[in-house]
């Protein structure tokens, strides 16, 4: 197992971690799922594969969430309000279940857990990343969920940073700069703060050449990106979409496309080691 998968598996009860270790193709594992009343599964090459004969019960869910929160559920209440916990190693644990007043308030309320497996893949989309850095353009990276956007963004940040460009990474969920990930020699990171606010603060305080933001999803995120452009700062960002046409249909992204500041769109398709990175000029 690579380090990201080891960190993810360490959150599981021992019997589940052992069963996971016997599953083939683990080097391509992207996610581990625990759903109450269903068999545990691992997402490999775009498909979920069960890896234990028993169905997930309360005991396994409690163990995993306690491991992710270090047995301090209330310490992570702010993150849980956003539907996830992120460990120091950069493992994002999504949670769902029964909410009260807009938030999951107790361990017993959780009915499903999705553990994203972090990994740094050096040379991921190397030709696309090298082209963007060489041309000095801002880039918007798109793919369907689980398509490798964060992995490519991490590599793009590293290459730009090691080329001497100051990069400010707004790492809202602690995934980009998880423990052991190399984001380059000229990168500054603001973690566990809403990305729009982090971008504004780093724009004022860190004099970046580029601001990097993972998963633009809300109007405030788009406004922060537009604010960076207005200050002459480049942006590397990701968004959930399968094509430029799909982006244009969404009101959140339309202002970003209309402003003309993104010089390149990177469309990621395929799964596992067969991913394809297409750079389109905007």
XYZ file of N, CA, C and O in Angstrom, residues 87-200:
456
model
N -8.239 14.506 8.096
C -7.202 14.164 9.063
C -5.913 14.921 8.753
O -5.754 15.515 7.685
N -4.962 14.864 9.688
C -3.669 15.536 9.507
C -2.909 14.985 8.313
O -2.053 15.666 7.740
N -3.206 13.752 7.914
C -2.522 13.124 6.778
C -3.162 13.472 5.442
O -2.742 12.976 4.396
N -4.202 14.325 5.460
C -4.854 14.720 4.222
C -5.909 13.758 3.742
O -6.295 13.779 2.572
N -6.421 12.907 4.637
C -7.494 11.969 4.278
C -8.833 12.642 4.554
O -9.134 12.987 5.694
N -9.628 12.827 3.507
C -10.951 13.427 3.681
C -11.968 12.324 3.913
O -12.073 11.381 3.132
N -12.734 12.475 4.996
C -13.766 11.501 5.364
C -15.115 12.193 5.252
O -15.465 13.028 6.087
N -15.855 11.864 4.211
C -17.190 12.414 4.053
C -18.173 11.659 4.925
O -18.048 10.445 5.119
N -19.145 12.359 5.483
C -20.139 11.721 6.343
C -21.537 12.145 5.910
O -21.748 13.256 5.409
N -22.500 11.240 6.092
C -23.897 11.598 5.898
C -24.726 10.839 6.920
O -24.266 9.876 7.530
N -25.948 11.307 7.127
C -26.799 10.686 8.128
C -27.949 11.586 8.496
O -28.490 12.301 7.661
N -28.302 11.581 9.776
C -29.437 12.367 10.255
C -28.937 13.681 10.841
O -28.146 13.683 11.783
N -29.395 14.788 10.277
C -28.948 16.107 10.730
C -30.026 16.773 11.584
O -31.222 16.498 11.453
N -29.580 17.645 12.475
C -30.472 18.470 13.293
C -29.938 19.893 13.251
O -28.736 20.121 13.446
N -30.809 20.851 12.948
C -30.401 22.252 12.827
C -29.272 22.417 11.819
O -28.328 23.182 12.032
N -29.348 21.657 10.735
C -28.384 21.827 9.656
C -27.057 21.148 9.847
O -26.118 21.390 9.092
N -26.918 20.275 10.839
C -25.631 19.624 11.069
C -25.831 18.254 11.701
O -26.822 18.003 12.385
N -24.879 17.367 11.447
C -24.825 16.087 12.151
C -24.197 16.349 13.507
O -23.083 16.874 13.599
N -24.912 16.033 14.563
C -24.515 16.483 15.897
C -23.881 15.409 16.766
O -23.323 15.724 17.811
N -23.970 14.137 16.391
C -23.428 13.078 17.234
C -23.004 11.902 16.372
O -23.494 11.720 15.255
N -22.088 11.096 16.911
C -21.592 9.937 16.184
C -22.740 9.028 15.780
O -22.763 8.476 14.672
N -23.710 8.850 16.662
C -24.810 7.920 16.386
C -25.666 8.361 15.199
O -26.448 7.568 14.661
N -25.553 9.619 14.779
C -26.355 10.127 13.671
C -25.784 9.756 12.303
O -26.449 9.932 11.281
N -24.543 9.266 12.261
C -23.875 8.980 10.990
C -24.310 7.617 10.453
O -24.285 6.619 11.168
N -24.719 7.581 9.182
C -25.147 6.325 8.550
C -24.277 5.935 7.357
O -24.397 4.829 6.845
N -23.419 6.840 6.913
C -22.554 6.532 5.774
C -21.253 7.300 5.844
O -21.224 8.455 6.272
N -20.167 6.649 5.426
C -18.834 7.262 5.453
C -18.140 6.982 4.120
O -18.161 5.857 3.614
N -17.538 8.026 3.547
C -16.749 7.891 2.324
C -15.335 8.385 2.613
O -15.140 9.562 2.904
N -14.362 7.488 2.561
C -12.970 7.839 2.838
C -12.242 8.008 1.512
O -12.050 7.036 0.773
N -11.863 9.247 1.181
C -11.107 9.493 -0.038
C -9.649 9.132 0.199
O -9.059 9.507 1.213
N -9.057 8.409 -0.729
C -7.666 7.975 -0.592
C -6.758 9.013 -1.251
O -6.787 9.174 -2.477
N -5.959 9.744 -0.452
C -5.101 10.769 -1.058
C -3.831 10.151 -1.622
O -3.317 9.163 -1.112
N -3.332 10.730 -2.671
C -2.063 10.273 -3.223
C -1.420 11.407 -4.007
O -2.108 12.232 -4.602
N -0.118 11.447 -3.951
C 0.621 12.369 -4.810
C 1.193 11.554 -5.951
O 1.996 10.645 -5.748
N 0.740 11.866 -7.155
C 1.221 11.153 -8.336
C 2.093 12.119 -9.129
O 1.593 12.952 -9.890
N 3.394 12.031 -8.896
C 4.304 12.880 -9.663
C 4.206 12.501 -11.138
O 4.101 11.329 -11.478
N 4.237 13.507 -11.960
C 4.126 13.356 -13.407
C 2.696 13.076 -13.855
O 2.480 12.763 -15.029
N 1.702 13.190 -12.959
C 0.306 13.044 -13.384
C -0.020 14.154 -14.383
O 0.108 15.333 -14.076
N -0.402 13.774 -15.581
C -0.699 14.776 -16.601
C 0.492 15.677 -16.874
O 0.336 16.887 -17.074
N 1.698 15.091 -16.900
C 2.934 15.881 -16.971
C 2.964 16.831 -18.155
O 3.333 18.004 -18.014
N 2.579 16.348 -19.331
C 2.652 17.195 -20.526
C 1.702 18.388 -20.404
O 2.059 19.524 -20.755
N 0.481 18.147 -19.879
C -0.492 19.228 -19.720
C -0.004 20.239 -18.688
O -0.086 21.454 -18.897
N 0.504 19.741 -17.560
C 0.992 20.634 -16.514
C 2.171 21.464 -17.005
O 2.252 22.679 -16.746
N 3.097 20.843 -17.705
C 4.269 21.548 -18.208
C 3.869 22.640 -19.196
O 4.428 23.738 -19.195
N 2.898 22.358 -20.027
C 2.434 23.355 -21.002
C 1.830 24.569 -20.305
O 2.109 25.716 -20.673
N 1.001 24.321 -19.289
C 0.358 25.431 -18.578
C 1.394 26.294 -17.873
O 1.350 27.531 -17.924
N 2.353 25.653 -17.202
C 3.387 26.412 -16.495
C 4.243 27.196 -17.484
O 4.565 28.366 -17.260
N 4.603 26.580 -18.597
C 5.454 27.248 -19.586
C 4.750 28.451 -20.212
O 5.376 29.489 -20.462
N 3.448 28.332 -20.451
C 2.704 29.426 -21.071
C 2.299 30.499 -20.065
O 1.894 31.599 -20.455
N 2.400 30.176 -18.753
C 2.090 31.161 -17.716
C 0.634 31.576 -17.672
O 0.326 32.728 -17.329
N -0.285 30.653 -17.996
C -1.711 30.992 -18.041
C -2.432 30.459 -16.802
O -1.974 29.520 -16.147
N -3.562 31.060 -16.504
C -4.444 30.520 -15.478
C -5.167 29.305 -16.056
O -5.407 29.229 -17.266
N -5.501 28.354 -15.184
C -6.084 27.107 -15.678
C -7.256 26.669 -14.818
O -7.202 26.726 -13.591
N -8.314 26.223 -15.484
C -9.467 25.627 -14.828
C -9.472 24.147 -15.195
O -9.429 23.788 -16.378
N -9.510 23.295 -14.172
C -9.378 21.843 -14.351
C -10.730 21.205 -14.066
O -11.314 21.434 -13.007
N -11.226 20.408 -15.010
C -12.540 19.816 -14.820
C -12.507 18.309 -15.058
O -11.687 17.790 -15.815
N -13.408 17.623 -14.383
C -13.683 16.203 -14.606
C -14.918 15.875 -13.784
O -15.305 16.643 -12.887
N -15.552 14.736 -14.024
C -16.614 14.291 -13.119
C -16.018 14.012 -11.732
O -14.793 13.903 -11.590
N -16.847 13.885 -10.690
C -16.339 13.573 -9.346
C -15.465 12.329 -9.357
O -15.769 11.336 -10.029
N -14.338 12.406 -8.640
C -13.422 11.277 -8.566
C -12.559 11.108 -9.798
O -11.917 10.067 -9.970
N -12.494 12.129 -10.650
C -11.768 12.008 -11.905
C -10.300 12.357 -11.856
O -9.625 12.282 -12.876
N -9.792 12.779 -10.707
C -8.368 13.074 -10.601
C -8.011 14.547 -10.636
O -6.847 14.905 -10.846
N -8.994 15.424 -10.394
C -8.729 16.870 -10.441
C -7.732 17.304 -9.377
O -6.794 18.062 -9.651
N -7.940 16.854 -8.137
C -7.062 17.272 -7.047
C -5.643 16.766 -7.257
O -4.668 17.487 -6.995
N -5.506 15.544 -7.743
C -4.181 14.990 -8.005
C -3.443 15.811 -9.051
O -2.250 16.139 -8.885
N -4.146 16.187 -10.127
C -3.513 17.002 -11.157
C -3.207 18.407 -10.642
O -2.137 18.966 -10.936
N -4.129 18.988 -9.885
C -3.895 20.328 -9.327
C -2.658 20.334 -8.445
O -1.840 21.261 -8.496
N -2.498 19.290 -7.648
C -1.325 19.177 -6.777
C -0.032 19.176 -7.608
O 0.947 19.843 -7.273
N -0.038 18.429 -8.692
C 1.138 18.362 -9.559
C 1.382 19.692 -10.264
O 2.534 20.136 -10.416
N 0.321 20.359 -10.690
C 0.453 21.658 -11.339
C 1.032 22.696 -10.377
O 1.918 23.483 -10.751
N 0.546 22.699 -9.138
C 1.092 23.606 -8.117
C 2.584 23.338 -7.914
O 3.397 24.264 -7.876
N 2.937 22.070 -7.780
C 4.342 21.722 -7.530
C 5.244 22.203 -8.657
O 6.310 22.792 -8.410
N 4.821 22.002 -9.890
C 5.646 22.396 -11.023
C 5.800 23.912 -11.112
O 6.899 24.427 -11.346
N 4.696 24.641 -10.918
C 4.770 26.102 -10.976
C 5.633 26.643 -9.845
O 6.453 27.550 -10.040
N 5.457 26.073 -8.662
C 6.211 26.519 -7.493
C 7.703 26.250 -7.648
O 8.543 27.113 -7.357
N 8.053 25.056 -8.115
C 9.466 24.726 -8.300
C 10.087 25.503 -9.454
O 11.315 25.601 -9.556
N 9.245 26.073 -10.317
C 9.743 26.938 -11.384
C 9.938 28.366 -10.901
O 10.329 29.244 -11.684
N 9.662 28.616 -9.618
C 9.918 29.925 -9.027
C 8.719 30.831 -8.893
O 8.848 31.976 -8.453
N 7.515 30.345 -9.207
C 6.326 31.166 -9.079
C 5.729 30.992 -7.682
O 5.590 29.875 -7.199
N 5.378 32.112 -7.050
C 4.800 32.042 -5.703
C 3.342 31.599 -5.808
O 2.535 32.272 -6.441
N 3.038 30.475 -5.170
C 1.684 29.923 -5.216
C 1.078 29.966 -3.816
O 1.711 29.536 -2.843
N -0.138 30.481 -3.712
C -0.894 30.475 -2.458
C -2.027 29.474 -2.611
O -2.902 29.652 -3.464
N -1.988 28.395 -1.816
C -2.980 27.326 -1.928
C -4.036 27.474 -0.842
O -3.721 27.420 0.351
N -5.284 27.665 -1.259
C -6.409 27.728 -0.328
C -6.920 26.305 -0.143
O -7.723 25.813 -0.942
N -6.445 25.651 0.910
C -6.677 24.219 1.115
C -7.784 24.025 2.148
O -7.538 23.650 3.291
N -9.021 24.254 1.725
C -10.152 24.294 2.654
C -10.323 23.006 3.438
O -10.660 23.021 4.619
N -10.079 21.855 2.815
C -10.338 20.574 3.470
C -9.056 19.835 3.844
O -9.107 18.674 4.254
N -7.899 20.487 3.719
C -6.655 19.854 4.121
C -6.191 18.750 3.203
O -5.328 17.959 3.581
N -6.735 18.687 1.988
C -6.380 17.594 1.076
C -5.159 17.900 0.220
O -4.349 17.021 -0.053
N -5.034 19.134 -0.231
C -3.939 19.473 -1.136
C -2.582 19.281 -0.487
O -1.652 18.749 -1.087
N -2.465 19.744 0.753
C -1.163 19.741 1.430
C -1.124 18.741 2.565
O -0.464 18.967 3.582
N -1.808 17.615 2.406
C -1.765 16.597 3.440
C -0.343 16.189 3.769
O 0.587 16.412 2.989
N -0.167 15.582 4.911
C 1.155 15.231 5.413
C 1.958 14.457 4.364
O 1.524 13.440 3.835
N 3.148 14.987 4.030
C 4.028 14.303 3.096
C 3.866 14.719 1.648
O 4.670 14.321 0.799
N 2.858 15.550 1.320
C 2.678 15.982 -0.053
C 3.599 17.156 -0.361
O 3.722 18.097 0.426
N 4.230 17.117 -1.510
C 5.171 18.154 -1.929
C 4.457 19.113 -2.868
O 4.122 18.754 -4.003
N 4.236 20.340 -2.415
C 3.610 21.365 -3.242
C 4.626 22.361 -3.785
O 4.244 23.422 -4.294
N 5.903 22.025 -3.686
C 6.914 22.889 -4.276
C 7.535 23.859 -3.293
O 7.017 24.100 -2.210
N 8.642 24.451 -3.717
C 9.463 25.268 -2.809
C 8.929 26.676 -2.600
O 9.347 27.352 -1.657
N 8.011 27.139 -3.440
C 7.520 28.517 -3.317
C 6.022 28.570 -3.045
O 5.340 29.504 -3.468
N 5.516 27.566 -2.323
C 4.074 27.486 -2.055
C 3.776 27.779 -0.589
O 4.430 27.261 0.306
N 2.770 28.625 -0.370
C 2.238 28.888 0.969
C 0.826 28.327 1.030
O 0.077 28.382 0.051
N 0.441 27.778 2.185
C -0.838 27.076 2.299
C -1.654 27.637 3.463
O -1.133 27.845 4.569
N -2.937 27.872 3.199
C -3.900 28.207 4.252
C -4.905 27.063 4.306
O -5.638 26.827 3.339
N -4.918 26.326 5.415
C -5.758 25.131 5.523
C -6.961 25.357 6.432
O -6.920 26.192 7.340
N -8.023 24.595 6.160
C -9.227 24.539 6.993
C -9.886 25.899 7.179
O -10.377 26.233 8.252
N -9.863 26.685 6.136
C -10.589 27.955 6.090
C -11.360 27.973 4.776
O -10.851 27.486 3.765
N -12.595 28.486 4.768
C -13.325 28.566 3.502
C -12.452 29.167 2.409
O -11.800 30.198 2.617
N -12.438 28.520 1.256
C -11.453 28.880 0.231
C -11.586 30.325 -0.238
O -10.579 30.976 -0.546
N -12.805 30.844 -0.290
C -12.974 32.218 -0.750
C -12.297 33.200 0.207
O -11.606 34.132 -0.215
N -12.478 32.977 1.508
C -11.843 33.862 2.496
C -10.329 33.666 2.503
O -9.563 34.633 2.581
N -9.889 32.415 2.430
C -8.447 32.144 2.420
C -7.782 32.813 1.228
O -6.676 33.371 1.345
N -8.430 32.769 0.070
C -7.854 33.387 -1.126
C -7.668 34.883 -0.936
O -6.624 35.448 -1.294
N -8.676 35.536 -0.355
C -8.595 36.989 -0.132
C -7.484 37.324 0.855
O -6.693 38.250 0.632
